[in-house]
Short mmCIF file of C-alpha atoms in Angstrom, two decimals:
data_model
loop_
_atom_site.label_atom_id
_atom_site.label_comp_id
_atom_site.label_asym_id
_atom_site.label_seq_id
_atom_site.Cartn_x
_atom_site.Cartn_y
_atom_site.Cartn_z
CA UNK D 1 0.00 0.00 0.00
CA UNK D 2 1.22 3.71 -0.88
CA UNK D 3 1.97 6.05 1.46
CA UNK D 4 -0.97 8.20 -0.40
CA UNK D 5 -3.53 5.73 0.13
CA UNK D 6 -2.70 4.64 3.93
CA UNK D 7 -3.23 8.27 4.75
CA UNK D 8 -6.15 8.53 2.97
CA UNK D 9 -7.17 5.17 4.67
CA UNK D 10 -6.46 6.65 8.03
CA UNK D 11 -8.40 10.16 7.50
CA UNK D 12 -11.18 8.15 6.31
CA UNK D 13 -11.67 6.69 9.64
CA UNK D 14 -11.06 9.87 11.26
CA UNK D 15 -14.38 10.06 13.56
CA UNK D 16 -16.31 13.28 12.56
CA UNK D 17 -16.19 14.50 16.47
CA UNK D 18 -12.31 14.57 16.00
CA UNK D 19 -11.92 17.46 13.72
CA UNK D 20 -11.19 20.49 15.22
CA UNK D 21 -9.00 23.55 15.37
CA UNK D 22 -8.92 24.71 12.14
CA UNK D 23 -10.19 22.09 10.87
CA UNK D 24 -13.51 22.02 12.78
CA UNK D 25 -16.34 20.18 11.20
CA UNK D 26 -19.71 22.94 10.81
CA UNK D 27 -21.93 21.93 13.75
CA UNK D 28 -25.00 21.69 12.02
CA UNK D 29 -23.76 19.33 9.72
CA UNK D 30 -21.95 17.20 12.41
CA UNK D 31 -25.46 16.74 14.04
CA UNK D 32 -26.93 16.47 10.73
CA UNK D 33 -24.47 13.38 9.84
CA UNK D 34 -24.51 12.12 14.06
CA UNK D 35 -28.34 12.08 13.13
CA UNK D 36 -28.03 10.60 9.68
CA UNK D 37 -25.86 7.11 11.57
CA UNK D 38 -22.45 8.92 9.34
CA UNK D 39 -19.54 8.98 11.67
CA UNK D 40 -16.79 9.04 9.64
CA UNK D 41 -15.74 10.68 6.05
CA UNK D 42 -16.12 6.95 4.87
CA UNK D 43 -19.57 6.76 5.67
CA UNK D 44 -20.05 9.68 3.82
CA UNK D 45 -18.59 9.12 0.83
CA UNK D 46 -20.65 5.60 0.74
CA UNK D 47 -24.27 7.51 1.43
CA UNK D 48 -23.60 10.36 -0.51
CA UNK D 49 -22.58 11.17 -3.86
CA UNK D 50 -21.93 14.37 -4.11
CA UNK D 51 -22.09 17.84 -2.43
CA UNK D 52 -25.64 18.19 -4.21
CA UNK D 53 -26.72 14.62 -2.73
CA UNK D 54 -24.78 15.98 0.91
CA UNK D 55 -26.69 18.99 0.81
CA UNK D 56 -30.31 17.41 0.09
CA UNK D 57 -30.04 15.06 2.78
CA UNK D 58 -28.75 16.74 5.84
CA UNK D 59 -30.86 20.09 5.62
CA UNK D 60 -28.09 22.47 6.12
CA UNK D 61 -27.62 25.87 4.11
CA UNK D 62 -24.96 25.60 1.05
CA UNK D 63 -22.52 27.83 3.02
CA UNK D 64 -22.54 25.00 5.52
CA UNK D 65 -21.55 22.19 2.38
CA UNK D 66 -19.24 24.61 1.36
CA UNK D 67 -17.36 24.88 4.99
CA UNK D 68 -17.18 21.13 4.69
CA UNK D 69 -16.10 20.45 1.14
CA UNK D 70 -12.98 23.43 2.00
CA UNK D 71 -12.12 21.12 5.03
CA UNK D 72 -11.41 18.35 2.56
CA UNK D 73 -9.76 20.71 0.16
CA UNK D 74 -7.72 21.41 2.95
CA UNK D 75 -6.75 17.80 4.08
CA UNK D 76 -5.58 16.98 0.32
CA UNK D 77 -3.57 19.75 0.32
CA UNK D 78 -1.94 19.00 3.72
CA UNK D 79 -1.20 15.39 3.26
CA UNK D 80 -1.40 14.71 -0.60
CA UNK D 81 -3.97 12.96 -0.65
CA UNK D 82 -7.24 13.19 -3.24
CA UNK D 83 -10.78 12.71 -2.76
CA UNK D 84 -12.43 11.32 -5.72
CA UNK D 85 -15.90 12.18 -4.11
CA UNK D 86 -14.59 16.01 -4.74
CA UNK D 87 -13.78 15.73 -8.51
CA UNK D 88 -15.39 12.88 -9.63
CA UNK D 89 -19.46 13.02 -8.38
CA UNK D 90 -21.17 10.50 -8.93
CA UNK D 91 -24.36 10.57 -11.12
#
């Protein structure tokens, strides 16, 4: 296994609660995914296609999406890592 993808493997697991700092998840979409059984950024990449699909099923405002989506932006740019969920959506 790369070094790539057992980083990725290990922010994956990352539980949702654990983000914080700078890299604090939005509150209303932590309860939103707490609510919605999603504790990890695995889960949600299983239940949910894309930001659209993200944003339809947890009730929060766009800006909120957007806050998370940045997060992830943020954790490929810090360990090199890529998110298919970001560029690739699923349709």
């Amino acid at each position: 296994m790369s070094y790539e993808k057992y980083i990725l493997r290990l922010i994956l697991e990352i539980p949702l609660s654990e983000f914080d700092g700078d890299m604090r998840m939005p509150t209303r979409l932590e309860t939103s995914m707490r609510v919605a059984n999603v504790h990890t950024l695995r889960e949600i990449f299983t239940q949910y296609q894309n930001q659209a699909a993200l944003l339809s099923a947890t009730q929060v405002g766009k800006k909120t999406v957007r806050d998370f989506v940045a997060i992830l932006m943020e954790l490929e740019k810090r360990h090199g890592v890529r998110f298919d969920w970001l560029e690739h959506p699923k349709t």
